[in-house]
Every structure is written in structure tokens, then in C-alpha cells.
Amino acid sequence: MSASPAQTAEDFRPAFHYSASNTWLNDPNGLIFHGGLYHLYYQNNPLDSVWGNMSWGHATSTDLLSWTEHPVAITFDEHEDIFSGSIVFDRNNTSGFGTATSAPLVAIYTSAYKAASEHQGTQAQSLAYSLDGGYSWTKYAMNPVLTRNSPDFRDPKVFWHEGEAGGYWVMVAVEALDYQVVLYKSMDLIGWELLSSFGPANATGGIWECPDLFPLPLDGDPENIKWVLTVNLNPGGPNEGSAGQYFVGGFDGTRFVSETTVTEGMEDAARINDYQWLDWGRDYYAAVSFSDAPQNRRLMIGWMNNWDYANQIPTAPWRSPMSLAREISLASIEGQPRLIQNVATGSSGAPAPLSTFSQPAGPVREGTVVLPGAAGRVQHLEFTVEAGSAQEVGLVVRGSGNEGTRIGINPARGTIYVDRRNSGATGFHESFPSIDSAPLRAVDGSYTLEIYVDHCSVEVFAADGQVTLTQLIFPSPDSQEVSLFATGGTATLGALRISTYA
Ligand code: FRU
């Protein structure tokens, strides 16, 4: 179905997700909480609304919901594009980039060298530093600081690690085509030595990009710390195209050892549902965590798009939103360590909704029923249901008589799905109209979903954050209805509460 004639890119401008004002973005980079602000840098084309001229854009937020755009932070030049990477606060001035009064922020980014460079054809790791809290950046004169003479060595994520024999910087990066995460160590961010590598493991249906490595307490127990290695791959996700997987295990300061590897080596397509996915939808990629988040929270943001159709989504001159920020924790589920993800806000929390709606508990009979008084474009829905005799039960959001995004549970298959085939504008790419699903089982007989709807997205968090599914949609601004549906029998609604923000 095509967009209605009145539709413009501004109709899709998210309310609670970052988008650049009028340019292209992809991966989040250099996420750090610093100076009382969440800083989001990102892969940006400052000159266009498609990928190219890669630079680091910059935005800040206090609540992780509304963002202020700043001038481009680190800009491409004739020698290099500035690919993905991270930022650390070098509080002890190990790098020497600081002054007597000011410790530096240091960006570790990938130099993707171009024809004019003596390093042409390679990707290597470089530094830039800021002495004004992250607004202006100076490239280090001796870049790059780490090369393997490889064309696909990129996406460094750096953190400070306190080992038994003292502290040091650890970098995780990828050899993308080898499905390998490589780990390095440094005392000063300038000299690096190889520690180890990890992979191939589990999903290898696409090149590996944008890794992260961080500790989390299992079940909230500070005595039981596990390490989580995340790595994105493109394509090869569980519902086609780009996606992120994770491993849980141990890190001894040198080597990451996974406890959750299903198969070593190349991908076994039949096992794809056994791998651990950061998100099962099509539009959550290159997710990476903040450095120095308050209260030791582990917060992540992903790029809400998919390389399959990223350059074609109908939002030019801006193109691509970021996901909502997520707080990540680790829980034992059926004896296995699994990530739990929930939407995170800054300390000020979410704004007050314009209106709220609540549907009384009771039967959901076969058919689709529009809920009077529930309509909206930007919503938070909390939905608990028992499937009963229904074959499928769920909600339609951003609906009208003609279109809508269907979010359904199929108990016999043990899945949740998002069907966006009739969600609005879908014709810009052949792979966009899709039904995407994830494994989901009832917990104590019922299913609980939290759904965040914005002007161009649906993010579903199921089973208290055990399963997430993120999808772009491009509905008409007139499509605002919420419906309940069941097929093949009767389900029982436990609760449906909706907060509407626009
Ligand atoms: C992931 C990625 C990274 C690279 C960047 C370039 O989406 O391909 O591997 O650093 O995008 O924009």
C-alpha cells in the first residue's frame, strides 16, 4: 500500500527517538554519560540523506527521550571516513591529551582510509580528543594507533578494566569478514597489544560488526558477575538482514569464554532460534552501551533500521531514527543466563501522557474490535492476555479501516509476531512488507507485552523484557486506532492500559 498523498517525511518524525534534523544517520557511536548529559554520537553523512561521507554527528539528552542536536563532532576528510567507535573519559589522563586542569574525553574510531591516503584500502583504529566536554574534537596527529593492515578491522569499543594486576584499557573490535571479535589491551589508549580473539560462533550468516563487552550481575547478585559479549551481524538476523546476537560467559582480563555457544563454526540455519538475539525484529542494529552511565546502569541504544532497505526508507531529508534506550540486566531463565531489556529513561522519567485508556478484563472473542477512546499516534501499551481457545490473539496499532500493524501471539507455534505488511507505506523496498516473529511462551499461563509506538516505529518488549522485537512502520498520520483481535476461539484479556502522548 502506498503512502497517502498528504504524507511527508515530517509525519514520520519520531517524538521520543533521536533522528538527525535533515541528514542520514546509522550506528550509535561514542555513547557516554558525561557532564550530566547523555551524549549520543552517531554515524552521520553531514551532506546527504543516504550513507556516505561518514562522520560523527552529536546529540545530547537528559531524559533519553528528547534530544538536542549539536554540530558534527568528528568530520570525514579526503584521507578517511570516520567509522564507528566509542568514547571514554580518560579521568587519569593516561593518554596525555589532557591539561593540568582538564581530563580529556577520548574517541576511539575506525579510520576507513580512502584513495588519497597512504593507508588506502585498510581500516585501522584512530583517536580524537575533546577538552570541552565532547563538543569540539582534535584528531591525534599520530593516527592510526592500531592497524592490522586489514580492510575490515573496525568498530572499537573501549572500557577500563580493573584486573588483578592493576587496571588497563580493553578494546573489543571486529575482523568483520572472519566473524571474529578481537581484544586488545593498552595503558594509554595509544599503544595496543593483542589479548585474544573470539569466534566464529553461533550466527555467522553475515559479517560481524559493532561488538561490545560488559559485566553484569546475574539475578542481581554482585557476587555472581557474568560478562556479556554482543556482536552485530549483517545479514543473517533471525528475520532477515541486520541483527545483533549476544553471548554470556566469563572474561579473565585476557580472553572471553562463552557459556552460551550453541554450535562452533558456521551457521546452522536450523539453529537460528537457539541463538541469543538482542532483538528479533528487523530494525535494531549496531546496538552499543553507554560508558559511565549513572548508578552503573547498563544502557544501550541501537540503530532502528536494516541495511536491507536503510537507504530507501521514506523519510528524506532525515533518514533513520535511533531506538529507545534500553536498560540491560541478566537473569536465569530455565537455568540459562539471559538478557532482560526494558526501556530506560533518565532520572526525570517520561513526560505525562495526554490521555490514558484502560480496557476492562474479560473475553476477547473471535474478530477484530476497534477500541473507542484508545486512539493515538505515539503510545505506550501494556497488555496481558491468556490465549484460551484462540489460535491467535493480539492488537492492531496505528490502524484505520485500511491499514494497521498487527502484533499477535500464536500459542500453538509458541511465537509472537509483528505483521507490517499493511502498516502504511511499504512499497519502497521489496523486503520491507514482512511478518517477523520471535519465540515466546506463556509465563504462568499468560502473555505480557509492553509496546512503544511512535510515528515510524513499534518496539515490543515481551515477557518482562526477555524477548524484544523492533520494527519500523510508516503509517498514515490518520491511522490511529487500536483494536483487539482473536482468531479461532476466545482469549481472556487480563489488562490493557494505554498512555497516549500524541
Ligand atoms: C555497521 C557499520 C560499521 C561501520 C559503519 C560504517 O552498520 O557497517 O561496521 O563502522 O557501519 O558506517
XYZ file of C-alpha atoms and ligand atoms in Angstrom:
514
model
C 0.000 0.000 0.000
C 1.360 3.422 -0.880
C 1.526 6.431 1.377
C -1.409 8.829 1.259
C -0.602 11.901 -0.868
C -0.502 14.242 2.109
C 2.289 12.218 3.744
C 5.650 13.880 4.271
C 8.866 12.834 5.979
C 7.889 15.055 8.897
C 4.810 12.887 9.526
C 7.257 10.139 10.455
C 9.494 12.297 12.668
C 9.704 10.407 15.982
C 8.546 12.035 19.206
C 10.720 10.005 21.602
C 13.510 8.706 19.395
C 16.517 10.591 18.116
C 16.682 11.482 14.437
C 19.071 13.962 12.818
C 17.317 17.122 11.666
C 17.898 16.722 7.929
C 20.662 14.185 7.271
C 21.445 10.488 7.240
C 22.471 8.516 10.336
C 23.384 4.914 11.148
C 25.186 3.308 14.114
C 25.226 4.947 17.539
C 28.852 5.773 18.432
C 30.673 7.015 21.500
C 27.725 6.723 23.893
C 28.766 8.248 27.200
C 27.187 9.934 30.194
C 29.357 12.949 30.909
C 28.875 16.370 32.451
C 25.319 15.490 33.480
C 24.252 14.658 29.918
C 23.774 11.552 27.842
C 25.924 12.071 24.747
C 24.924 10.251 21.590
C 27.361 10.394 18.695
C 26.433 8.562 15.545
C 27.454 7.641 12.029
C 26.319 10.638 10.026
C 26.506 11.891 6.473
C 26.588 15.648 7.065
C 25.946 16.301 3.366
C 23.154 13.935 2.409
C 20.307 11.638 3.389
C 21.982 8.428 2.230
C 25.074 6.652 3.583
C 28.419 8.292 2.738
C 30.997 10.886 3.920
C 30.941 9.142 7.260
C 31.418 11.466 10.215
C 30.289 11.509 13.833
C 27.136 13.523 14.450
C 26.334 14.527 18.024
C 23.261 14.961 20.213
C 22.636 15.203 23.965
C 19.762 14.417 26.307
C 18.910 14.425 29.986
C 15.972 12.013 29.794
C 16.990 9.721 26.875
C 13.688 10.644 25.178
C 14.202 14.158 23.824
C 17.496 15.082 22.185
C 19.308 18.262 21.217
C 21.386 18.114 18.035
C 24.849 19.707 18.057
C 27.314 20.452 15.245
C 29.064 17.471 13.683
C 31.741 16.304 16.127
C 34.344 14.492 14.006
C 34.308 15.062 10.270
C 35.450 12.975 7.306
C 38.227 14.331 5.112
C 39.948 13.389 1.861
C 42.002 10.694 3.630
C 39.465 8.981 5.850
C 35.863 8.344 6.667
C 35.149 8.225 10.400
C 33.557 4.838 11.031
C 32.057 3.527 14.272
C 33.751 3.548 17.657
C 33.454 4.602 21.266
C 34.379 7.341 23.735
C 35.979 7.047 27.164
C 36.531 9.644 29.862
C 40.279 9.392 30.472
C 39.983 10.643 34.050
C 43.605 9.917 34.929
C 44.889 11.405 31.672
C 46.620 8.150 30.704
C 46.725 9.391 27.108
C 48.375 12.683 27.981
C 45.823 14.563 25.864
C 44.533 16.392 28.957
C 45.807 19.570 30.567
C 46.689 20.316 34.178
C 43.066 21.291 34.821
C 41.072 19.152 32.418
C 40.956 15.389 31.771
C 40.115 14.502 28.182
C 37.328 12.613 26.549
C 38.981 10.289 24.035
C 37.177 8.933 20.972
C 38.487 5.667 19.532
C 37.149 5.393 15.992
C 37.818 3.450 12.828
C 39.671 5.290 10.091
C 38.258 3.912 6.848
C 41.066 5.051 4.578
C 40.335 6.443 1.139
C 42.242 6.696 -2.126
C 44.155 9.840 -1.094
C 45.613 8.099 1.969
C 48.876 6.223 2.241
C 46.827 3.622 4.187
C 44.349 3.223 1.360
C 42.352 0.007 1.471
C 42.777 -0.590 5.196
C 40.668 0.117 8.241
C 42.585 0.962 11.416
C 41.856 2.474 14.818
C 42.445 6.155 15.481
C 41.976 8.677 18.296
C 40.478 12.117 18.712
C 40.148 14.022 21.967
C 37.953 16.727 23.445
C 38.780 19.101 26.281
C 35.411 20.891 26.272
C 33.107 18.082 27.352
C 32.605 16.490 23.957
C 31.692 19.392 21.665
C 34.925 20.024 19.776
C 37.386 17.304 18.838
C 41.020 17.196 17.739
C 42.351 14.230 15.777
C 45.550 12.755 17.218
C 48.490 13.675 14.985
C 49.986 10.151 15.032
C 46.894 8.278 13.853
C 46.258 5.440 13.345
C 47.239 3.939 16.698
C 46.371 0.331 15.802
C 46.460 -1.345 12.411
C 46.418 -4.960 11.254
C 46.715 -3.957 7.601
C 43.242 -5.368 7.252
C 40.453 -3.977 5.070
C 37.752 -4.896 7.634
C 39.160 -4.255 11.115
C 36.696 -1.886 12.768
C 34.224 -0.706 15.394
C 36.383 -0.413 18.560
C 34.547 -0.381 21.895
C 36.895 0.553 24.740
C 36.464 0.313 28.511
C 38.671 0.480 31.593
C 39.223 -2.919 33.189
C 40.455 -3.395 36.757
C 42.358 -6.676 36.593
C 44.069 -8.490 39.449
C 47.398 -6.939 38.463
C 46.008 -3.407 38.075
C 43.901 -1.532 35.562
C 44.166 -1.099 31.791
C 42.088 -0.211 28.768
C 40.468 -3.056 26.824
C 39.337 -2.698 23.227
C 36.915 -5.074 21.527
C 36.725 -4.693 17.748
C 35.964 -6.967 14.798
C 37.653 -8.627 11.898
C 34.320 -8.403 10.143
C 34.795 -10.965 7.371
C 36.368 -13.529 9.703
C 33.403 -13.461 12.140
C 35.860 -12.601 14.862
C 35.894 -10.261 17.809
C 39.457 -9.223 18.619
C 40.525 -7.982 22.054
C 43.414 -5.591 22.718
C 44.959 -4.006 25.789
C 46.510 -0.592 26.387
C 47.824 1.521 29.257
C 47.476 4.842 27.424
C 44.991 4.328 24.532
C 47.925 4.836 22.146
C 49.965 1.612 22.310
C 47.915 -1.589 21.938
C 48.767 -5.277 22.340
C 46.642 -8.216 21.225
C 44.971 -10.172 24.026
C 42.853 -12.776 22.243
C 40.078 -13.337 19.742
C 36.613 -14.849 19.867
C 34.650 -16.512 17.073
C 33.309 -17.637 14.710
C 30.469 -18.801 16.958
C 26.708 -19.092 16.690
C 25.249 -16.851 13.994
C 27.633 -16.251 11.102
C 25.153 -15.635 8.305
C 26.657 -12.179 7.780
C 29.759 -10.191 8.595
C 30.360 -9.320 12.240
C 30.240 -5.656 13.226
C 29.990 -3.363 16.270
C 30.881 -5.539 19.293
C 30.546 -4.669 22.972
C 31.701 -6.428 26.146
C 30.474 -5.646 29.660
C 29.925 -7.237 33.079
C 26.507 -7.714 34.684
C 25.423 -9.353 37.924
C 23.365 -12.492 37.334
C 19.964 -12.233 39.038
C 21.154 -9.021 40.694
C 23.825 -10.859 42.715
C 27.003 -8.729 42.872
C 28.953 -11.869 43.824
C 27.980 -13.546 40.576
C 29.306 -11.378 37.740
C 28.981 -12.620 34.175
C 30.298 -10.970 31.025
C 28.123 -10.267 28.013
C 29.639 -10.084 24.530
C 27.343 -8.547 21.947
C 28.097 -8.639 18.240
C 26.001 -7.476 15.331
C 25.809 -9.245 12.029
C 24.664 -8.255 8.606
C 22.847 -10.009 7.062
C 21.933 -13.231 8.890
C 19.468 -11.984 11.505
C 16.602 -14.213 12.653
C 14.120 -12.351 10.434
C 16.490 -11.441 7.573
C 19.013 -8.675 7.263
C 20.787 -6.923 10.113
C 20.552 -8.040 13.762
C 22.560 -8.375 16.947
C 23.399 -11.530 18.887
C 24.923 -11.957 22.329
C 26.971 -14.453 24.291
C 27.190 -14.774 28.074
C 30.287 -16.093 29.781
C 33.481 -15.077 31.543
C 36.260 -12.578 30.885
C 39.524 -13.032 32.803
C 41.111 -9.845 31.540
C 42.558 -11.607 28.503
C 40.005 -13.901 26.980
C 36.217 -14.078 26.700
C 34.852 -17.608 27.137
C 31.219 -18.150 26.138
C 28.824 -20.352 28.111
C 26.052 -19.928 25.567
C 27.616 -21.008 22.276
C 25.267 -23.430 20.544
C 27.500 -24.514 17.690
C 31.043 -23.610 16.845
C 31.793 -22.573 13.335
C 29.489 -21.735 10.504
C 25.831 -21.041 10.853
C 23.385 -23.882 11.037
C 20.168 -22.278 9.797
C 18.038 -24.670 11.833
C 19.657 -23.380 14.992
C 18.964 -19.716 14.435
C 16.163 -19.742 17.007
C 18.545 -21.220 19.573
C 20.968 -18.327 19.352
C 20.564 -15.387 21.686
C 19.347 -12.257 19.907
C 19.385 -8.738 21.221
C 16.212 -8.169 19.258
C 14.173 -10.346 16.909
C 12.814 -7.540 14.744
C 14.272 -6.167 11.555
C 15.195 -2.765 12.882
C 17.607 -2.937 15.791
C 21.227 -2.899 14.700
C 24.690 -1.857 15.869
C 23.455 -1.546 19.448
C 26.128 -0.490 21.878
C 26.208 0.520 25.537
C 26.950 3.798 27.301
C 30.200 4.397 29.129
C 29.910 5.778 32.665
C 26.109 5.570 32.925
C 24.849 6.718 36.354
C 24.388 4.077 39.070
C 26.330 1.586 36.976
C 23.278 1.071 34.788
C 23.993 -0.739 31.521
C 22.115 1.276 28.902
C 22.085 0.539 25.180
C 20.797 2.243 22.062
C 20.513 0.613 18.639
C 20.094 1.991 15.155
C 16.455 1.479 14.176
C 16.937 0.379 10.603
C 18.156 -2.533 8.498
C 20.856 -2.456 5.825
C 18.458 -4.335 3.502
C 16.466 -1.142 2.890
C 18.160 1.504 5.047
C 18.809 3.992 2.256
C 15.269 3.735 0.908
C 13.010 4.403 3.906
C 10.636 7.259 3.020
C 11.858 9.912 5.437
C 14.348 12.056 3.460
C 15.919 14.534 4.085
C 16.391 12.970 7.528
C 16.874 9.234 7.445
C 16.781 6.656 10.250
C 15.840 7.004 13.906
C 17.675 5.532 16.876
C 15.864 3.058 19.121
C 14.654 3.946 22.579
C 17.377 3.481 25.194
C 17.226 0.135 26.979
C 18.410 -0.902 30.395
C 20.043 -4.319 30.245
C 20.180 -6.856 33.048
C 20.911 -10.576 33.298
C 18.575 -13.213 34.738
C 18.486 -17.014 34.937
C 15.715 -18.243 32.670
C 15.239 -22.025 32.726
C 18.755 -22.303 34.095
C 20.364 -20.196 31.368
C 21.746 -16.657 31.697
C 19.591 -14.413 29.508
C 19.438 -10.695 28.849
C 16.441 -8.787 30.101
C 15.806 -5.474 28.385
C 13.456 -2.686 29.365
C 13.018 0.863 28.169
C 15.177 3.296 30.116
C 14.728 6.970 30.757
C 16.959 9.459 32.514
C 16.303 10.401 36.114
C 13.483 12.778 35.137
C 11.452 9.873 33.705
C 8.810 10.021 30.977
C 6.593 13.063 30.453
C 2.912 12.919 31.430
C 0.680 11.424 28.735
C -2.044 13.480 27.054
C -4.582 10.790 27.916
C -4.860 7.290 29.262
C -7.151 4.427 28.361
C -7.947 1.200 30.123
C -9.937 -1.773 28.836
C -11.667 -3.903 31.473
C -10.554 -7.530 31.798
C -12.795 -10.022 30.016
C -13.258 -12.209 26.962
C -11.672 -11.357 23.599
C -13.990 -13.036 21.111
C -13.119 -14.051 17.574
C -12.882 -10.970 15.341
C -11.245 -7.559 15.414
C -12.780 -4.795 17.539
C -11.739 -1.156 17.437
C -11.466 0.216 20.980
C -13.294 3.561 21.249
C -11.233 6.167 23.080
C -7.943 4.291 22.650
C -6.639 6.027 19.514
C -3.255 7.704 19.233
C -0.063 8.057 17.216
C 2.504 7.863 19.982
C 1.591 5.376 22.662
C 2.770 3.076 25.398
C 0.580 -0.033 25.644
C 0.654 -2.602 28.439
C -1.172 -5.768 27.505
C -1.713 -9.018 29.451
C -3.721 -11.836 27.918
C -4.482 -15.547 28.307
C -4.836 -17.235 24.944
C -7.671 -19.593 25.970
C -9.079 -21.312 22.895
C -7.856 -18.632 20.464
C -5.411 -19.597 17.729
C -4.078 -16.066 17.757
C -4.705 -13.053 19.933
C -3.279 -9.575 19.854
C -3.575 -5.914 18.994
C -3.629 -3.792 15.885
C -1.926 -0.419 16.366
C -1.751 2.630 14.076
C -4.894 1.270 12.456
C -7.586 2.637 10.183
C -10.182 0.801 8.172
C -7.494 0.110 5.575
C -4.209 -0.319 7.364
C -2.608 -1.249 10.638
C 0.308 -3.021 12.280
C -0.722 -6.352 13.747
C 1.002 -7.652 16.855
C -0.110 -11.205 17.553
C 0.612 -14.199 19.745
C 0.324 -17.717 18.352
C 0.406 -20.107 21.327
C 0.494 -23.322 19.284
C 3.585 -22.126 17.427
C 4.989 -20.534 20.577
C 5.607 -17.256 18.790
C 4.895 -13.568 18.847
C 4.844 -11.741 15.532
C 4.609 -8.245 14.116
C 2.874 -8.110 10.750
C 3.649 -4.842 8.969
C 2.566 -5.896 5.501
C -0.358 -3.487 5.709
C 1.188 -0.927 8.056
C 1.163 2.065 5.661
C 3.932 2.954 3.200
C 5.709 -0.335 2.454
C 6.437 -0.242 -1.277
C 9.829 1.489 -1.157
C 11.652 -1.862 -0.921
C 10.585 -5.412 -1.731
C 11.734 -6.861 1.567
C 10.015 -4.282 3.777
C 6.463 -5.709 3.863
C 7.073 -8.526 6.342
C 5.787 -10.665 9.167
C 8.556 -11.082 11.714
C 8.357 -13.422 14.654
C 10.153 -14.496 17.804
C 9.772 -17.475 20.129
C 7.503 -16.630 23.072
C 5.974 -18.852 25.702
C 3.305 -18.042 28.267
C 4.524 -17.220 31.767
C 2.139 -18.632 34.407
C -0.456 -19.091 31.665
C -0.436 -15.563 30.309
C 1.439 -13.319 27.912
C 2.549 -9.824 28.826
C 3.591 -7.263 26.234
C 4.784 -3.701 26.531
C 4.566 -1.892 23.226
C 6.028 1.509 22.367
C 4.526 3.104 19.284
C 5.999 6.235 17.707
C 5.404 7.996 14.392
C 7.519 5.447 12.489
C 8.182 2.546 14.839
C 6.868 -0.225 17.041
C 9.063 -1.698 19.791
C 7.632 -4.759 21.526
C 9.003 -5.964 24.875
C 7.518 -9.357 25.780
C 7.666 -11.423 28.964
C 9.075 -8.570 31.048
C 11.848 -7.854 28.558
C 13.002 -11.413 27.759
C 12.039 -11.026 24.100
C 12.111 -7.810 22.087
C 11.001 -7.108 18.548
C 11.641 -3.731 16.911
C 10.071 -2.689 13.623
C 9.897 0.428 11.516
C 6.447 1.305 10.161
C 5.309 4.231 8.017
C 1.592 4.668 8.721
C -0.615 7.483 7.554
C -0.984 10.157 10.250
C -4.712 9.367 10.086
C -4.148 5.757 11.158
C -4.544 5.982 14.906
C -6.943 3.272 16.006
C -6.131 0.489 18.424
C -8.015 -2.824 18.028
C -8.101 -6.084 19.933
C -8.334 -9.264 17.930
C -8.652 -13.008 18.332
C -8.904 -15.759 15.739
C -10.218 -19.315 16.004
C -11.590 -19.029 19.549
C -11.849 -16.836 22.626
C -8.981 -15.388 24.646
C -9.155 -13.620 28.008
C -7.854 -10.104 28.451
C -6.084 -9.619 31.766
C -5.295 -5.926 31.324
C -4.835 -3.331 28.623
C -3.609 0.108 29.612
C -2.646 2.711 27.039
C -0.892 6.019 27.578
C -1.139 8.360 24.600
C 1.475 11.074 24.007
C 0.422 12.316 20.561
C 27.662 -1.041 10.840
C 28.807 -0.431 10.060
C 30.081 -0.487 10.860
C 30.878 0.654 10.285
C 29.810 1.663 9.998
C 30.058 2.497 8.792
O 26.399 -0.598 10.450
O 28.947 -1.087 8.814
O 30.746 -1.723 10.801
O 31.832 1.126 11.193
O 28.604 0.953 9.810
O 29.081 3.499 8.648
